[in-house]
Short mmCIF file of C-alpha atoms in Angstrom, two decimals:
data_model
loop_
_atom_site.label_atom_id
_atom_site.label_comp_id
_atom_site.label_asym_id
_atom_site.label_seq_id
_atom_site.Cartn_x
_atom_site.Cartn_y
_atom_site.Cartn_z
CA UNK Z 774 59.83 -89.12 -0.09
CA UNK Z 775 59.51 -88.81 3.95
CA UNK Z 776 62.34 -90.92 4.42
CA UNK Z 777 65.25 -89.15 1.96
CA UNK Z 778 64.46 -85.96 4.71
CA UNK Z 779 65.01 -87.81 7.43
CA UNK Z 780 68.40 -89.27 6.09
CA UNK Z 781 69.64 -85.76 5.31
CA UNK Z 782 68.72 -84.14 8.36
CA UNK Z 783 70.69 -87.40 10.38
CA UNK Z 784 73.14 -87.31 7.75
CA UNK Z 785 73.88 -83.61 8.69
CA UNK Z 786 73.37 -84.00 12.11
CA UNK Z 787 76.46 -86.93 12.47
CA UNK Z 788 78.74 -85.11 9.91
CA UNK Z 789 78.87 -88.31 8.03
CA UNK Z 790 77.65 -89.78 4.50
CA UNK Z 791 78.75 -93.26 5.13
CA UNK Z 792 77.04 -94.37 7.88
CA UNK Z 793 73.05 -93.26 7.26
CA UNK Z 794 74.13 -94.91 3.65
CA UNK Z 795 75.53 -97.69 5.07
CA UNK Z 796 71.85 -97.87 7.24
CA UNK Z 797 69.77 -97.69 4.25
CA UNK Z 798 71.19 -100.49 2.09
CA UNK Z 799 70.32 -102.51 4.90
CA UNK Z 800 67.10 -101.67 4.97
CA UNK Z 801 66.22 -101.35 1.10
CA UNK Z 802 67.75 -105.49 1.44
CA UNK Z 803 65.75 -106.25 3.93
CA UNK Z 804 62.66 -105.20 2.36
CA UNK Z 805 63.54 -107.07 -0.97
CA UNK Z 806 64.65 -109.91 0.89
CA UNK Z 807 60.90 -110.21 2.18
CA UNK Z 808 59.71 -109.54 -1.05
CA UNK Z 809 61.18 -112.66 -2.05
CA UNK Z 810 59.42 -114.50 0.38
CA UNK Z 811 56.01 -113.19 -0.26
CA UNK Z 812 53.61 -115.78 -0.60
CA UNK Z 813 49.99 -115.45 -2.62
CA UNK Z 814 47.12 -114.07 -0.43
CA UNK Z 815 49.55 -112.19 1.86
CA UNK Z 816 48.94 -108.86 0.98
CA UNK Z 817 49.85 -107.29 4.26
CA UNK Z 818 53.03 -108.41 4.60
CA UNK Z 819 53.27 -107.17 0.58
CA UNK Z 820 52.56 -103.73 1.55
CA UNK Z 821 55.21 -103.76 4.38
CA UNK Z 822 58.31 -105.07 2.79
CA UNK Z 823 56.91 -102.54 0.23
CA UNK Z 824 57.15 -99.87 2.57
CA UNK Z 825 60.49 -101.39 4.22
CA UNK Z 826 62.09 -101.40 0.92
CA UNK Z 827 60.77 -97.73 -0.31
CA UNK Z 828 62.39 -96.31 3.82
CA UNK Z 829 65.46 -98.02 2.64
CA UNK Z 830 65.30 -96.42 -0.78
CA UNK Z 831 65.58 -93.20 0.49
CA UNK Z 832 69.01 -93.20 1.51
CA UNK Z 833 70.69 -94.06 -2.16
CA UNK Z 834 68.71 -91.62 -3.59
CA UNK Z 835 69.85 -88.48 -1.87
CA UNK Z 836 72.98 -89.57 -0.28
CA UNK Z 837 75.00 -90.56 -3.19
CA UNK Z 838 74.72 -87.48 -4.68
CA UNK Z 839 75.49 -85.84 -1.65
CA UNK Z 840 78.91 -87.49 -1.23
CA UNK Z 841 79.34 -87.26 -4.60
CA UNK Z 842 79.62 -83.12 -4.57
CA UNK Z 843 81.26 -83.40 -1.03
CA UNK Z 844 84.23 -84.94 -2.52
CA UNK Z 845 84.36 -83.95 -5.91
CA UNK Z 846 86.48 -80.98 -6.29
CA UNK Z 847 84.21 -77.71 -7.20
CA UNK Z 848 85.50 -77.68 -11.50
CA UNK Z 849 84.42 -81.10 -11.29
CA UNK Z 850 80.88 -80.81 -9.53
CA UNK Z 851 78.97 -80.99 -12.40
CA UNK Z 852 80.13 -83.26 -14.18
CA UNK Z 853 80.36 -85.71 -11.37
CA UNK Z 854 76.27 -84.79 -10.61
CA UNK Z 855 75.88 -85.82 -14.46
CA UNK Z 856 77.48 -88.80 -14.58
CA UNK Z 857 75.96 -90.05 -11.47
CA UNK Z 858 72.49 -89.04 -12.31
CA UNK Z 859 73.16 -91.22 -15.70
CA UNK Z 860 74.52 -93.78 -14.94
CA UNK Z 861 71.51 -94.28 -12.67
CA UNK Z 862 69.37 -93.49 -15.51
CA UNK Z 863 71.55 -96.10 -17.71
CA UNK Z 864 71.45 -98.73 -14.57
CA UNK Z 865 67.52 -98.64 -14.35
CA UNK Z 866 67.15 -98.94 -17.83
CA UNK Z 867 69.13 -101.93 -18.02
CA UNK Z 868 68.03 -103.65 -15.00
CA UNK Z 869 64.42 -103.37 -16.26
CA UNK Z 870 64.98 -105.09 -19.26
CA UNK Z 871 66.09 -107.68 -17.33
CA UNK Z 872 63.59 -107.91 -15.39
CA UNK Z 873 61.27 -108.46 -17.45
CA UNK Z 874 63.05 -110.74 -19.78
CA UNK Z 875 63.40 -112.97 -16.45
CA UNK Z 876 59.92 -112.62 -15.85
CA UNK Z 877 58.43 -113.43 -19.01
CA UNK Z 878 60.27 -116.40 -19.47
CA UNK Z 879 59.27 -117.99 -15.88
CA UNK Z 880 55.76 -116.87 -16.44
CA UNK Z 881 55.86 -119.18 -19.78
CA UNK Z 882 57.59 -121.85 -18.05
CA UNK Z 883 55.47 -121.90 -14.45
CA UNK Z 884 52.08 -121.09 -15.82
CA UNK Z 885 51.61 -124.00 -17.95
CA UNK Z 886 53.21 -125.89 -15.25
CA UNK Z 887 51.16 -124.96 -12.22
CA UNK Z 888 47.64 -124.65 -14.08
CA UNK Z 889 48.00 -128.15 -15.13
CA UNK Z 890 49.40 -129.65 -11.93
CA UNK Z 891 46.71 -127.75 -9.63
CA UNK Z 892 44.06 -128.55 -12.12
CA UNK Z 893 44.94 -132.48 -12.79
CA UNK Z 894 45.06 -132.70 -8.70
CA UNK Z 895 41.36 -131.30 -8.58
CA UNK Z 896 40.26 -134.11 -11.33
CA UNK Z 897 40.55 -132.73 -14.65
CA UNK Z 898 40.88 -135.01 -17.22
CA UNK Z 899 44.37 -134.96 -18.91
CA UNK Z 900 42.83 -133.78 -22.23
CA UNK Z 901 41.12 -131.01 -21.09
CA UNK Z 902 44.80 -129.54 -19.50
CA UNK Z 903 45.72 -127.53 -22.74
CA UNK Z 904 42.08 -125.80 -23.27
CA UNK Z 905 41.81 -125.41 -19.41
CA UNK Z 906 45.62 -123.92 -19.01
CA UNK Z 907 44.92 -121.36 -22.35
CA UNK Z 908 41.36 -120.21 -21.11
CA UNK Z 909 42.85 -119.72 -17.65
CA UNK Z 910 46.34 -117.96 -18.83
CA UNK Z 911 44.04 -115.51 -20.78
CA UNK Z 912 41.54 -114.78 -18.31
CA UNK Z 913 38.91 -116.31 -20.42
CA UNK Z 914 36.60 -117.32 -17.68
CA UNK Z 915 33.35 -117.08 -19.63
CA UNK Z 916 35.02 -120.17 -22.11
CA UNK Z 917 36.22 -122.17 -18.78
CA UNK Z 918 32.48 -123.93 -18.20
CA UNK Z 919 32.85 -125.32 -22.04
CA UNK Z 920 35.58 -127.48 -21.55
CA UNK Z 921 34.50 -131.20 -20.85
CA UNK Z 922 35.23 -131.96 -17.10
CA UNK Z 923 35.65 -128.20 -15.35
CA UNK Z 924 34.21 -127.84 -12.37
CA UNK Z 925 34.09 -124.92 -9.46
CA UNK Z 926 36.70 -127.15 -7.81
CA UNK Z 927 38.87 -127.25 -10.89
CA UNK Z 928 38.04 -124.02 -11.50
CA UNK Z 929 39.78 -123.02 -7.72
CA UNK Z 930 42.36 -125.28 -7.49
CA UNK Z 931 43.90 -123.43 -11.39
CA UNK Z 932 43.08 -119.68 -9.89
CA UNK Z 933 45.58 -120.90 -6.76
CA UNK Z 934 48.23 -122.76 -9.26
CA UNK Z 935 48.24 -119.22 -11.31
CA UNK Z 936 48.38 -117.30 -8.40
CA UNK Z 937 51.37 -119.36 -7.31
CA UNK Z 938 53.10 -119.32 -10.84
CA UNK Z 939 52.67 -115.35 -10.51
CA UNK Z 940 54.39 -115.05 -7.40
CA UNK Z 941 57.23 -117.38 -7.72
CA UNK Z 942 57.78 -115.67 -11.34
CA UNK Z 943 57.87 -112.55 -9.63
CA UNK Z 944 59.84 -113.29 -7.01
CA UNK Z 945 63.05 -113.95 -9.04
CA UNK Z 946 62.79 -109.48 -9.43
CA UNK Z 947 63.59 -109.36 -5.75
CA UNK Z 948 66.25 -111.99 -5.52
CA UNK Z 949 68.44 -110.10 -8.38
CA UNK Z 950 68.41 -106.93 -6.68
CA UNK Z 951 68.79 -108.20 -3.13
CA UNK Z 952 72.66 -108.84 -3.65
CA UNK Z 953 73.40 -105.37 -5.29
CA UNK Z 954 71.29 -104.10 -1.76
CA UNK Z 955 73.86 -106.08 0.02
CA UNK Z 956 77.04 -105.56 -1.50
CA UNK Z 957 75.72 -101.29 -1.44
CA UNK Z 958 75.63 -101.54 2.00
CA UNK Z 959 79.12 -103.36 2.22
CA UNK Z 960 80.46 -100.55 0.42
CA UNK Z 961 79.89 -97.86 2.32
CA UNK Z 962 82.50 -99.04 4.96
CA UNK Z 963 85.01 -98.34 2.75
CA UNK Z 964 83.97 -94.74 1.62
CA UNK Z 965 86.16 -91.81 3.29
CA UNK Z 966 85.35 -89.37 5.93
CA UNK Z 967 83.50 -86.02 5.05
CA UNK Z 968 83.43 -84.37 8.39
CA UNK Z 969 85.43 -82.00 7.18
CA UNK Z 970 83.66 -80.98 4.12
CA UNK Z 971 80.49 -81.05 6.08
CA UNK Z 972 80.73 -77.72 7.89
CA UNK Z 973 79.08 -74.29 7.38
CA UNK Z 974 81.33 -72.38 5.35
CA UNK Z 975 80.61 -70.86 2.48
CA UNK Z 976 83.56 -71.65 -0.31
CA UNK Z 977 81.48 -69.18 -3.17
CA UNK Z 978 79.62 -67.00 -2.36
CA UNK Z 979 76.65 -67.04 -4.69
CA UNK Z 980 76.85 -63.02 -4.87
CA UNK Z 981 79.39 -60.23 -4.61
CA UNK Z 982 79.22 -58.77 -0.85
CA UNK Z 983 80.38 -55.32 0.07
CA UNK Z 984 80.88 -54.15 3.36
CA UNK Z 985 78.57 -51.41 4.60
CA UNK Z 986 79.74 -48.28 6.00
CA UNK Z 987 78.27 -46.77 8.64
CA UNK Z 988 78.04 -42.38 9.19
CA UNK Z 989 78.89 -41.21 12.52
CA UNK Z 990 75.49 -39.74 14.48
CA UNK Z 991 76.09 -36.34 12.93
CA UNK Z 992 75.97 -37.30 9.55
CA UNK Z 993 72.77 -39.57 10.30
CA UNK Z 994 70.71 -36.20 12.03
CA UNK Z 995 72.24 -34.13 9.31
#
């Protein structure tokens, strides 16, 4: 929110759409670039990339629009501002579902994976891995101390192997949209110049102006 006013007021201030873009994608891909690398137990460094991304963010989300009007001729406006709006709509709809299609399917592949290998490291027996992995997966800590040869240990060493399935499952989000970040910012190098479309001048004027006519000093005392 804080940062799509700062873009605008630089974006007015150099007369130019493609640059302050150009400055964002950067940014956005940085954050989700350290996203990516996020490791379990660093939520710090979560909460900046977080932030770094979201700065970013703010420059897609107003400029586009803003170039879009700028060089859209004014019969065309908008439909141009509807098409952009939904194909973002269209874009985010999409994306999500593939996102979490991605996700699942690591989750169901890593957690099994990572419970077991953490937990058969710590000295669980190899037929206690299934009931162990399922109690684990669903949070069922109250059915953990039933199963033969669980200890605290055991118990630690799965909570760090799920932890780790979580965030390399997760991770895979942020290494999708990275590229797209990337090739947005590469983009913008090739957009045209708006300077002149950027200036004060009012092409409509929202209402009908008349000229007012002033009475000579007589008139006014009269």
């Amino acid at each position: 929110m804080l940062a799509t006013g700062i873009y605008g007021f630089v974006s007015t201030k150099m007369r130019s759409i493609r640059v302050p873009l150009a400055v964002g994608f950067i940014i956005l891909t940085g954050g989700l670039i350290g996203l990516a690398t996020v490791q379990p137990g660093q939520s710090t460094a979560t909460i900046a990339f977080a932030g770094l991304w979201g700065i970013g963010f703010g420059a897609p989300l107003c400029l586009i629009i803003a170039g879009v009007q700028l060089s859209t001729p004014h019969s065309l406006i908008a439909t141009a501002t509807a098409l952009t709006s939904s194909t973002r709509a269209i874009a985010a709809t999409m994306f999500t579902s593939i996102y979490v299609a991605t996700v699942n399917g690591r989750m169901e592949r890593f957690i099994p994976s990572y419970v077991a290998k953490a937990a058969i490291g710590a000295g669980l027996p190899p037929t206690s891995v299934p009931a162990f992995v399922g109690a684990l997966a669903s949070q069922n800590m109250t059915a953990l101390p039933n199963i033969p040869g669980v200890t605290p240990a055991i118990v630690g060493a799965g909570v760090a192997g799920l932890k780790q399935a979580a965030a390399d499952g997760v991770r895979v989000v942020f290494m999708i949209a990275a590229p797209f970040g990337a090739l947005g910012a590469l983009c913008c190098f090739f957009l045209g110049s708006l300077k002149d479309q950027m200036n004060y001048r009012v092409d409509a004027p929202v209402e009908e102006l008349h000229a007012k006519h002033h009475h000579d000093s007589g008139d006014r005392l009269a």
